[in-house]
Short mmCIF file of C-alpha atoms in Angstrom, two decimals:
data_model
loop_
_atom_site.label_atom_id
_atom_site.label_comp_id
_atom_site.label_asym_id
_atom_site.label_seq_id
_atom_site.Cartn_x
_atom_site.Cartn_y
_atom_site.Cartn_z
CA UNK A 1 -27.98 93.82 282.45
CA UNK A 2 -25.92 91.28 284.33
CA UNK A 3 -26.95 87.67 283.76
CA UNK A 4 -24.39 86.26 286.20
CA UNK A 5 -25.80 86.52 289.72
CA UNK A 6 -22.39 85.69 291.15
CA UNK A 7 -21.26 89.13 289.94
CA UNK A 8 -23.79 90.85 292.19
CA UNK A 9 -22.40 92.38 295.35
CA UNK A 10 -24.52 92.46 298.54
CA UNK A 11 -25.62 95.98 297.61
CA UNK A 12 -25.37 98.05 294.47
CA UNK A 13 -27.02 99.05 291.22
CA UNK A 14 -28.31 96.71 288.54
CA UNK A 15 -29.14 97.90 285.03
CA UNK A 16 -32.56 96.91 283.71
CA UNK A 17 -33.48 98.54 280.41
CA UNK A 18 -32.48 102.20 280.61
CA UNK A 19 -32.64 102.38 284.41
CA UNK A 20 -30.23 101.61 287.21
CA UNK A 21 -32.03 100.03 290.14
CA UNK A 22 -30.66 100.07 293.68
CA UNK A 23 -30.78 96.67 295.37
CA UNK A 24 -29.69 94.62 298.38
CA UNK A 25 -29.09 90.88 298.47
CA UNK A 26 -29.22 89.22 301.89
CA UNK A 27 -28.34 85.60 302.60
CA UNK A 28 -27.51 82.78 300.19
CA UNK A 29 -27.44 83.16 296.43
CA UNK A 30 -29.87 81.46 294.04
CA UNK A 31 -27.54 78.50 293.50
CA UNK A 32 -27.65 77.63 297.22
CA UNK A 33 -31.24 78.33 298.35
CA UNK A 34 -34.61 79.63 297.16
CA UNK A 35 -34.86 83.40 296.72
CA UNK A 36 -37.54 85.71 298.08
CA UNK A 37 -37.91 88.80 295.87
CA UNK A 38 -39.39 91.80 297.71
CA UNK A 39 -41.51 94.36 295.83
CA UNK A 40 -42.16 97.54 297.79
CA UNK A 41 -45.19 99.74 298.36
CA UNK A 42 -46.16 102.93 296.52
CA UNK A 43 -43.88 105.10 298.68
CA UNK A 44 -41.34 102.40 299.41
CA UNK A 45 -37.70 101.73 298.63
CA UNK A 46 -34.95 99.39 299.76
CA UNK A 47 -34.58 101.28 303.04
CA UNK A 48 -38.29 101.47 303.96
CA UNK A 49 -38.25 97.71 304.60
CA UNK A 50 -35.94 98.47 307.56
CA UNK A 51 -34.54 95.22 308.98
CA UNK A 52 -37.35 93.04 307.65
CA UNK A 53 -35.30 91.58 304.73
CA UNK A 54 -32.52 90.58 307.12
CA UNK A 55 -34.95 89.00 309.59
CA UNK A 56 -36.74 87.24 306.74
CA UNK A 57 -33.51 85.71 305.46
CA UNK A 58 -32.53 84.61 308.96
CA UNK A 59 -35.95 83.10 309.73
CA UNK A 60 -36.34 81.20 306.46
CA UNK A 61 -32.80 80.40 305.34
CA UNK A 62 -33.73 81.81 301.93
CA UNK A 63 -31.86 84.46 300.02
CA UNK A 64 -33.69 87.80 299.95
CA UNK A 65 -33.44 90.24 297.06
CA UNK A 66 -34.95 93.69 297.55
CA UNK A 67 -34.83 96.58 295.09
CA UNK A 68 -36.14 100.10 294.56
CA UNK A 69 -38.24 100.61 291.46
CA UNK A 70 -37.32 103.36 289.03
CA UNK A 71 -38.18 106.74 290.53
CA UNK A 72 -37.65 105.53 294.10
CA UNK A 73 -34.80 105.49 296.59
CA UNK A 74 -31.37 105.49 294.98
CA UNK A 75 -32.62 104.15 291.64
CA UNK A 76 -32.78 106.19 288.44
CA UNK A 77 -35.46 108.90 288.30
CA UNK A 78 -38.56 108.41 286.18
CA UNK A 79 -40.66 110.69 284.01
CA UNK A 80 -43.87 112.19 285.39
CA UNK A 81 -46.77 111.76 285.30
CA UNK A 82 -46.65 108.02 285.68
CA UNK A 83 -49.01 106.11 283.38
CA UNK A 84 -52.06 104.90 285.28
CA UNK A 85 -51.14 101.31 284.45
CA UNK A 86 -47.68 101.73 286.02
CA UNK A 87 -48.04 98.61 288.18
CA UNK A 88 -48.90 96.42 285.21
CA UNK A 89 -46.00 97.90 283.25
CA UNK A 90 -43.62 97.11 286.11
CA UNK A 91 -44.86 93.52 286.19
CA UNK A 92 -44.62 93.01 282.44
CA UNK A 93 -41.60 95.11 281.46
CA UNK A 94 -39.29 95.14 284.49
CA UNK A 95 -39.85 92.07 286.64
CA UNK A 96 -39.09 89.47 283.89
CA UNK A 97 -35.64 90.84 282.96
CA UNK A 98 -34.90 91.58 286.61
CA UNK A 99 -35.50 87.98 287.67
CA UNK A 100 -33.28 86.79 284.83
CA UNK A 101 -30.56 89.30 285.68
CA UNK A 102 -30.31 88.17 289.31
CA UNK A 103 -30.16 84.51 288.33
CA UNK A 104 -33.50 83.68 289.93
CA UNK A 105 -33.92 79.88 289.92
CA UNK A 106 -36.78 79.19 292.33
CA UNK A 107 -38.52 80.92 295.16
CA UNK A 108 -41.18 83.43 296.09
CA UNK A 109 -42.43 86.86 295.12
CA UNK A 110 -43.39 88.94 298.17
CA UNK A 111 -45.12 92.23 297.49
CA UNK A 112 -46.41 94.93 299.82
CA UNK A 113 -49.34 97.15 298.72
CA UNK A 114 -48.47 98.30 295.15
CA UNK A 115 -45.75 95.65 295.19
CA UNK A 116 -48.39 93.02 295.90
CA UNK A 117 -50.35 94.21 292.88
CA UNK A 118 -47.23 93.99 290.72
CA UNK A 119 -46.38 90.50 291.98
CA UNK A 120 -49.95 89.35 291.32
CA UNK A 121 -49.93 90.66 287.76
CA UNK A 122 -46.62 88.93 287.09
CA UNK A 123 -47.84 85.58 288.43
CA UNK A 124 -51.14 85.99 286.61
CA UNK A 125 -49.63 86.74 283.22
CA UNK A 126 -46.49 84.59 283.17
CA UNK A 127 -46.34 80.85 283.61
CA UNK A 128 -43.03 81.08 285.45
CA UNK A 129 -42.43 77.73 287.13
CA UNK A 130 -39.56 79.26 289.09
CA UNK A 131 -42.10 81.13 291.24
CA UNK A 132 -43.33 78.50 293.69
CA UNK A 133 -45.43 80.69 296.00
CA UNK A 134 -46.81 84.23 296.25
CA UNK A 135 -46.94 86.35 299.41
CA UNK A 136 -49.07 89.51 299.46
CA UNK A 137 -48.94 92.08 302.27
CA UNK A 138 -51.95 94.46 302.17
CA UNK A 139 -52.33 94.16 298.38
CA UNK A 140 -54.69 96.09 296.07
CA UNK A 141 -56.61 94.64 293.13
CA UNK A 142 -59.06 97.51 292.68
CA UNK A 143 -59.53 100.99 294.09
CA UNK A 144 -61.69 101.67 297.16
CA UNK A 145 -63.08 104.84 298.72
CA UNK A 146 -61.05 104.36 301.90
CA UNK A 147 -57.86 104.23 299.85
CA UNK A 148 -58.66 107.43 297.98
CA UNK A 149 -59.52 109.19 301.25
CA UNK A 150 -56.28 108.11 302.93
CA UNK A 151 -54.12 109.11 299.98
CA UNK A 152 -55.88 112.48 299.70
CA UNK A 153 -55.02 113.15 303.35
CA UNK A 154 -51.37 112.22 302.80
CA UNK A 155 -51.32 114.42 299.72
CA UNK A 156 -52.62 117.32 301.83
CA UNK A 157 -49.78 117.05 304.37
CA UNK A 158 -46.98 116.27 301.91
CA UNK A 159 -45.50 119.75 302.12
CA UNK A 160 -46.02 119.89 305.88
CA UNK A 161 -43.07 117.75 306.97
CA UNK A 162 -43.88 114.49 305.20
CA UNK A 163 -41.65 115.41 302.26
CA UNK A 164 -38.63 115.74 304.54
CA UNK A 165 -39.34 112.38 306.18
CA UNK A 166 -39.64 110.68 302.80
CA UNK A 167 -36.48 112.39 301.57
CA UNK A 168 -34.49 110.21 303.99
CA UNK A 169 -35.44 107.23 301.83
CA UNK A 170 -35.75 108.78 298.38
CA UNK A 171 -33.24 111.65 298.28
CA UNK A 172 -33.52 113.56 295.01
CA UNK A 173 -36.25 111.15 293.91
CA UNK A 174 -38.64 112.25 296.66
CA UNK A 175 -40.99 114.31 294.45
CA UNK A 176 -40.82 111.72 291.69
CA UNK A 177 -41.77 108.97 294.14
CA UNK A 178 -44.58 110.86 295.85
CA UNK A 179 -46.15 112.62 292.88
CA UNK A 180 -45.93 109.51 290.70
CA UNK A 181 -47.85 107.56 293.33
CA UNK A 182 -50.33 110.07 294.73
CA UNK A 183 -51.25 111.72 291.43
CA UNK A 184 -51.97 108.32 289.89
CA UNK A 185 -54.17 107.04 292.72
CA UNK A 186 -56.05 110.35 292.95
CA UNK A 187 -56.63 110.65 289.20
CA UNK A 188 -60.38 110.40 288.41
CA UNK A 189 -59.76 107.63 285.88
CA UNK A 190 -58.00 105.54 288.52
CA UNK A 191 -61.29 105.01 290.33
CA UNK A 192 -61.96 102.30 287.74
CA UNK A 193 -58.56 100.62 288.08
CA UNK A 194 -58.97 96.86 288.47
CA UNK A 195 -56.52 93.95 288.00
CA UNK A 196 -58.77 91.08 289.09
CA UNK A 197 -58.50 89.56 285.60
CA UNK A 198 -54.76 89.13 286.20
CA UNK A 199 -55.35 87.79 289.69
CA UNK A 200 -57.49 85.07 288.11
CA UNK A 201 -54.37 83.77 286.34
CA UNK A 202 -52.48 83.12 289.59
CA UNK A 203 -52.05 79.38 290.07
CA UNK A 204 -49.49 79.12 292.89
CA UNK A 205 -50.22 78.87 296.64
CA UNK A 206 -50.80 82.35 297.97
CA UNK A 207 -50.53 83.95 301.41
CA UNK A 208 -52.34 87.21 302.13
CA UNK A 209 -51.40 89.20 305.25
CA UNK A 210 -53.62 92.17 306.04
CA UNK A 211 -54.12 94.31 309.13
CA UNK A 212 -57.59 94.68 310.58
CA UNK A 213 -56.92 98.43 310.82
CA UNK A 214 -55.69 98.83 307.23
CA UNK A 215 -56.61 102.36 306.20
CA UNK A 216 -56.05 101.65 302.49
CA UNK A 217 -58.04 98.48 301.91
CA UNK A 218 -60.92 96.38 303.20
CA UNK A 219 -61.64 92.67 303.42
CA UNK A 220 -62.88 92.92 299.83
CA UNK A 221 -59.25 92.69 298.71
CA UNK A 222 -58.80 89.38 300.56
CA UNK A 223 -62.07 88.07 299.19
CA UNK A 224 -60.85 88.85 295.67
CA UNK A 225 -57.87 86.56 296.22
CA UNK A 226 -60.09 83.78 297.55
CA UNK A 227 -62.49 84.23 294.66
CA UNK A 228 -60.01 84.26 291.80
CA UNK A 229 -56.80 82.39 292.68
CA UNK A 230 -57.05 78.75 291.64
CA UNK A 231 -54.42 77.49 294.11
CA UNK A 232 -54.77 77.25 297.91
CA UNK A 233 -55.04 80.63 299.65
CA UNK A 234 -53.90 81.24 303.23
CA UNK A 235 -54.98 84.38 305.08
CA UNK A 236 -53.47 86.06 308.14
CA UNK A 237 -55.78 88.87 309.29
CA UNK A 238 -53.88 90.62 312.05
CA UNK A 239 -55.18 92.58 315.04
CA UNK A 240 -53.62 95.94 315.94
CA UNK A 241 -52.17 96.25 312.45
CA UNK A 242 -52.51 98.88 309.76
CA UNK A 243 -51.33 98.93 306.16
CA UNK A 244 -47.77 97.76 306.86
CA UNK A 245 -47.85 94.33 308.55
CA UNK A 246 -44.08 93.92 308.31
CA UNK A 247 -43.69 97.07 310.44
CA UNK A 248 -46.82 97.05 312.61
CA UNK A 249 -46.74 93.32 313.47
CA UNK A 250 -43.35 92.16 312.27
CA UNK A 251 -43.15 89.01 314.43
CA UNK A 252 -46.65 87.87 313.52
CA UNK A 253 -45.93 88.56 309.84
CA UNK A 254 -42.69 86.58 309.94
CA UNK A 255 -44.45 83.71 311.73
CA UNK A 256 -47.17 83.63 309.07
CA UNK A 257 -44.60 83.64 306.27
CA UNK A 258 -42.48 80.93 307.89
CA UNK A 259 -45.50 78.66 308.42
CA UNK A 260 -46.67 79.26 304.85
CA UNK A 261 -43.28 78.44 303.37
CA UNK A 262 -43.04 75.27 305.46
CA UNK A 263 -46.52 74.05 304.50
#
């Protein structure tokens, strides 16, 4: 683990525990500006964010750190099956040493889908005064029938061309990434998965961005944030937008984030 953020190049591998995690750093370092740490979705990686990290850094003036979790992208592979509490484990076991290793001083956690769940657990369990705000894009706090249905459909077509598309982002990790995600969410015991107790510990201003056409979650996820988070909650509920606001409505998502950070 590297404790000196100045030693980090704009792109590379950082060792956390027994894994090497692929990352990119865009914009100023933590000594010069706040840092936005991006946590990706269940099938995400550094590259699935496309140009969003670069646009985010340009729009806000913040540094942006984005990484691939173990088993994704160019990071180290992981063992399968994943434990059903893999998001909580990421929040408790990986995020704390990662923030220390990159020299995180102050800023924001921004999580998409599974990444939003991980960011929420971290903020709910750790009184980390360095984290000033929380941004959640299409997050999950409990399982829903629509989510199971959508993942079951993706699971059905995985071998029908989807695997090759995902391989562009995950390389040799493609089966690890997909099976670790899909098999967890489709496991019968995962129907009872719920992290609302952790959400109740979140005490920083929170922005939730969700598409009105999100095929993986309903308004119940937003209502959970409003119900449990003790700090002010801002919601951007976007038209013509599915589960990936930063792709489907990138300008509207950036506008919502910029306004939230300026408030």
